[in-house]
DNA sequence: ACTATCGTCTGGATCGTTACAGAAACCACG
DNA sequence: CGTGGTTTCTGTAACGATCCAGACGATAGT
């Protein structure tokens, strides 16, 4: 009979039809053997599956099935620029892990695409076969976001950018930052500084004036800076006097270089709010290299509560956001949208400060509080 | 005319046909406007694209195109167990980055799937729409490997497992390990120990006897241990006397716990070969916690030359393998296979020792060499 | 004995696109 | 004015599956 099968399909490609002809049943029945076991007798199903294994047929073609059913089993993830950045940032890693675990339940994989700006890459995005898109923390107005959201598939945004009618899973960045900076001012710090991730795509670095802050392309940074500014004002200090230093990349190394400069001046800050833990780790390292004790000479507050913050030396005081949870929550929204449910925009999660050992009253202060 | 378009497709779904009817041209022409600009006049093409934008048509449906062309624009990556592991291991991160960069050139994305063993997950793998599969360092006989390789698409394996007729991108693990251990013995170390990643999927940990070593499911570990054994024999030592400790996970924390035990015994080793840098970092930390100086009291050699090895304190002596390059090489093979070229099995790359500051002669040795 | 119901299985239509062969129009040339 | 060669566009046939309405017996209810 395998002879018949061969001669029927000279091409040699194995399809449902091949198998159906070989067994003398209809295509629909073979299809049902794979997709709806209740639609045919167990005996016939067993016979079909056995013969399939014999012939080396491994099941229906994913693309054909995808076309017919309107599903491919993939959730697209649009990650910022290079994948290596997305992977090296622990924040991102935990997020992806949480997301992957959640969507796994429906047999979905993650299709990673970097959000590049050149036409070829944009075309590749438009052509990507996915059931839904997850946009992971991209700057406002990034062209790739437009491309994926115009495809008509469900979209879930993480953190940024805000899109009309699209659910965003995020946190209350502003109040988180306020809490962090307030912690410093309550400890008595009056000379503060802030470290920021890149505010735009122009790779600029160094001191960022208020204009630059307000026009930052990353909404998350805008919000965190605004939150920090609020706490500063609350303490009767002038935000314009607080140096905001933009770091070239969200990495400890880059932050350490930026911080070194900040910490060598005559009236160096006694308290630094680093807007991510990665940056905070760099500040701590820079301080150590300069012979400054943390928290004795310098207090450092981070943001995110990444695993590294916990195991750092000293353990970082930081704003805790539930990293893996976020991934899971995005996954839940994606699955719901794929089931056709109308998903609302969830409220941003509130975040709390975790006080560890990287903060203390400024040197010379007598524990005023 | 937009009225006509609407009434033609009551469903409201926008397809090539919708657009073609609206413009009074054939589907093929619209298709060509997207895929073969040279097949129609620039004027008509512009008209089509303009009207498409007006109507909100974002281009041909990826799945239908996938079915017709036999391509979906995705390279499947089979990663070990949880994605978080794949992401937290720097080795893996750099690999994926290199791979992604390379395949990007053809507009391909990476479809990540964890290699689970339950039937539902295996079914999801079989149903995944990909153009090719990359198997990233899985244990011998993992069922997921069988599933993806039986799909009839090109497969490229990284490191392990060896599959008949399938190209493997890997390194000469054995000679790398030999070099590493030889470095220790040449320095004069006689009391050695070895740390190994998990050797099987049974989550076992602790001392691994030679039987366990030989039957390790991970070929990479088998080879590295064999290489280490060769160097030990070369130095007239008995491999059976060298404790090989299996660590529960390839993470510094787990390694530190395992090492702590190893370093507290009466005749503790003076030289440790950690079979990955992650493990080596853990050993260094454990030593520091016990008040042992590295390399003064204890020499540690790693494997991989991950970024962390370079910036560690002290910088690690390690076996260097070109991590991002590997990803790129895999990408090149995948692209070639997708172009229909016959790809051969490349020879494993040779690796060299990078001597940094985590190794020195054993305490009490007078610089014999 | 005559429907009603159920469990199985089939045939044809359909998903939205691209490949391919060929038709129509146009140009230049002898 | 026919001839050959482009350029530009069209119609039809796949691609490989799933969905749906119904056919066909067999069983059961009345």
Coordinates of N, CA and C (backbone and C1' of nucleotides) in Angstrom, one line a residue, chain C:
Chain C
dA1 P -42.7 -5.4 10.1 O5' -43.2 -3.9 10.3 C5' -44.4 -3.4 9.8 C4' -44.5 -1.9 10.2 C3' -43.5 -1.1 9.4 O3' -44.1 0.2 9.1 C1' -43.0 -0.9 11.7
dC2 P -43.7 1.0 7.9 O5' -43.9 2.5 8.5 C5' -44.7 2.6 9.7 C4' -44.1 3.8 10.5 C3' -43.1 4.6 9.6 O3' -43.3 6.0 9.9 C1' -42.0 3.9 11.6
dT3 P -42.7 7.1 8.9 O5' -41.5 7.6 9.8 C5' -41.5 8.9 10.3 C4' -41.2 8.9 11.8 C3' -40.2 9.9 12.2 O3' -40.6 10.7 13.2 C1' -39.7 7.7 13.1
dA4 P -40.0 12.1 13.4 O5' -38.9 11.8 14.5 C5' -39.3 11.2 15.7 C4' -38.1 10.9 16.6 C3' -37.0 12.0 16.5 O3' -36.6 12.4 17.8 C1' -36.1 9.8 16.1
dT5 P -35.4 13.5 18.0 O5' -34.2 12.5 18.3 C5' -34.3 11.5 19.2 C4' -33.0 10.7 19.3 C3' -31.7 11.6 19.2 O3' -30.9 11.3 20.3 C1' -31.5 9.8 17.7
dC6 P -29.7 12.4 20.7 O5' -28.5 11.4 20.3 C5' -28.5 10.1 20.8 C4' -27.5 9.3 19.9 C3' -26.1 10.0 19.7 O3' -25.1 9.3 20.5 C1' -26.9 8.9 17.7
dG7 P -23.7 10.0 20.6 O5' -22.9 9.1 19.6 C5' -23.0 7.7 19.7 C4' -22.4 7.0 18.4 C3' -20.9 7.6 18.1 O3' -20.2 6.4 17.7 C1' -22.3 8.0 16.3
dT8 P -18.6 6.5 17.6 O5' -18.4 6.2 16.1 C5' -19.1 7.0 15.1 C4' -18.8 6.4 13.8 C3' -17.5 6.9 13.1 O3' -17.0 5.9 12.3 C1' -19.4 7.9 12.0
dC9 P -15.6 6.0 11.7 O5' -15.9 6.8 10.3 C5' -16.5 6.2 9.2 C4' -16.9 7.2 8.2 C3' -15.9 8.0 7.5 O3' -15.7 7.5 6.2 C1' -17.8 9.3 8.1
dT10 P -14.7 8.3 5.2 O5' -15.8 9.2 4.5 C5' -16.8 8.7 3.7 C4' -17.5 9.8 2.9 C3' -16.6 10.6 2.0 O3' -17.1 10.6 0.7 C1' -17.8 12.0 3.4
dG11 P -16.2 10.9 -0.6 O5' -16.8 12.2 -1.0 C5' -18.2 12.5 -0.9 C4' -18.6 13.9 -1.3 C3' -17.6 14.6 -2.3 O3' -18.5 15.3 -3.2 C1' -17.7 15.8 -0.2
dG12 P -17.9 16.1 -4.4 O5' -18.0 17.6 -3.8 C5' -19.3 18.0 -3.2 C4' -19.1 19.4 -2.6 C3' -18.3 20.4 -3.4 O3' -18.9 21.6 -3.3 C1' -17.4 20.2 -1.2
dA13 P -18.5 22.8 -4.3 O5' -18.4 24.0 -3.2 C5' -19.3 24.1 -2.1 C4' -18.7 24.9 -1.0 C3' -18.0 26.2 -1.5 O3' -18.4 27.3 -0.7 C1' -16.6 24.9 -0.1
dT14 P -17.9 28.7 -1.0 O5' -16.6 28.8 0.0 C5' -16.8 28.7 1.4 C4' -15.5 28.8 2.1 C3' -14.6 29.9 1.6 O3' -14.4 30.8 2.7 C1' -13.4 27.9 1.9
dC15 P -13.9 32.3 2.4 O5' -12.5 32.3 3.2 C5' -12.5 31.8 4.6 C4' -11.0 31.6 4.9 C3' -10.1 32.6 4.2 O3' -9.8 33.7 5.0 C1' -9.2 30.3 4.1
dG16 P -10.1 35.2 4.4 O5' -8.7 35.4 3.6 C5' -7.5 35.5 4.3 C4' -6.4 35.4 3.4 C3' -6.4 36.5 2.3 O3' -5.2 37.2 2.3 C1' -6.0 34.4 1.3
dT17 P -4.8 38.3 1.2 O5' -3.7 37.5 0.4 C5' -2.5 37.1 1.0 C4' -1.9 36.0 0.3 C3' -1.1 36.3 -1.0 O3' 0.2 36.5 -0.6 C1' -2.3 34.2 -1.1
dT18 P 1.1 37.3 -1.7 O5' 1.6 36.0 -2.6 C5' 2.3 35.0 -2.1 C4' 2.6 33.9 -3.1 C3' 3.3 34.3 -4.3 O3' 4.2 33.3 -4.7 C1' 1.3 33.4 -5.0
dA19 P 5.4 33.4 -5.7 O5' 5.0 32.4 -6.8 C5' 4.9 31.0 -6.5 C4' 4.5 30.2 -7.8 C3' 5.3 30.6 -9.0 O3' 5.6 29.3 -9.7 C1' 3.0 31.0 -9.4
dC20 P 6.6 29.3 -11.0 O5' 5.6 29.2 -12.2 C5' 4.3 28.4 -12.0 C4' 3.5 28.6 -13.2 C3' 4.2 29.1 -14.5 O3' 3.8 28.3 -15.6 C1' 2.4 30.5 -14.0
dA21 P 4.7 28.3 -16.9 O5' 3.6 28.2 -18.0 C5' 2.3 27.6 -17.7 C4' 1.2 28.4 -18.4 C3' 1.6 28.8 -19.9 O3' 0.5 28.6 -20.7 C1' 1.0 30.7 -18.6
dG22 P 0.6 28.7 -22.3 O5' -0.2 30.0 -22.6 C5' -1.5 30.1 -22.1 C4' -2.0 31.6 -22.1 C3' -1.8 32.4 -23.4 O3' -2.9 33.1 -23.6 C1' -0.9 33.6 -21.6
dA23 P -3.5 33.3 -25.1 O5' -4.3 34.7 -24.9 C5' -5.3 34.8 -23.9 C4' -5.4 36.3 -23.6 C3' -5.5 37.2 -24.8 O3' -6.5 38.1 -24.6 C1' -3.7 37.9 -23.4
dA24 P -7.1 39.0 -25.8 O5' -6.6 40.5 -25.5 C5' -6.9 41.1 -24.3 C4' -5.9 42.3 -24.2 C3' -5.9 43.2 -25.4 O3' -6.2 44.5 -25.0 C1' -3.7 42.7 -24.7
dA25 P -6.6 45.6 -26.0 O5' -5.3 46.6 -25.9 C5' -4.8 47.0 -24.5 C4' -3.4 47.4 -24.6 C3' -3.1 48.4 -25.7 O3' -2.6 49.6 -25.1 C1' -1.4 46.7 -25.6
dC26 P -2.5 50.9 -26.0 O5' -0.9 51.0 -26.3 C5' 0.0 50.8 -25.1 C4' 1.3 50.5 -25.7 C3' 1.8 51.4 -26.8 O3' 2.9 52.2 -26.4 C1' 2.4 49.1 -27.1
dC27 P 3.3 53.5 -27.3 O5' 4.7 53.0 -27.9 C5' 5.7 52.5 -27.0 C4' 6.7 51.7 -27.8 C3' 7.2 52.4 -29.1 O3' 8.5 52.9 -28.8 C1' 6.8 50.1 -29.4
dA28 P 9.2 53.8 -30.0 O5' 10.0 52.8 -30.8 C5' 10.9 51.8 -30.1 C4' 11.4 50.8 -31.1 C3' 12.0 51.4 -32.4 O3' 13.2 50.7 -32.6 C1' 10.3 49.9 -33.0
dC29 P 14.2 51.3 -33.8 O5' 14.1 50.2 -34.9 C5' 14.0 48.8 -34.6 C4' 13.6 48.0 -35.8 C3' 14.1 48.6 -37.1 O3' 14.8 47.6 -37.8 C1' 11.8 48.1 -37.2
dG30 P 15.9 48.1 -38.9 O5' 15.4 47.3 -40.2 C5' 15.3 45.9 -40.2 C4' 14.2 45.5 -41.2 C3' 14.4 45.9 -42.6 O3' 14.3 44.8 -43.5 C1' 12.3 46.6 -41.9

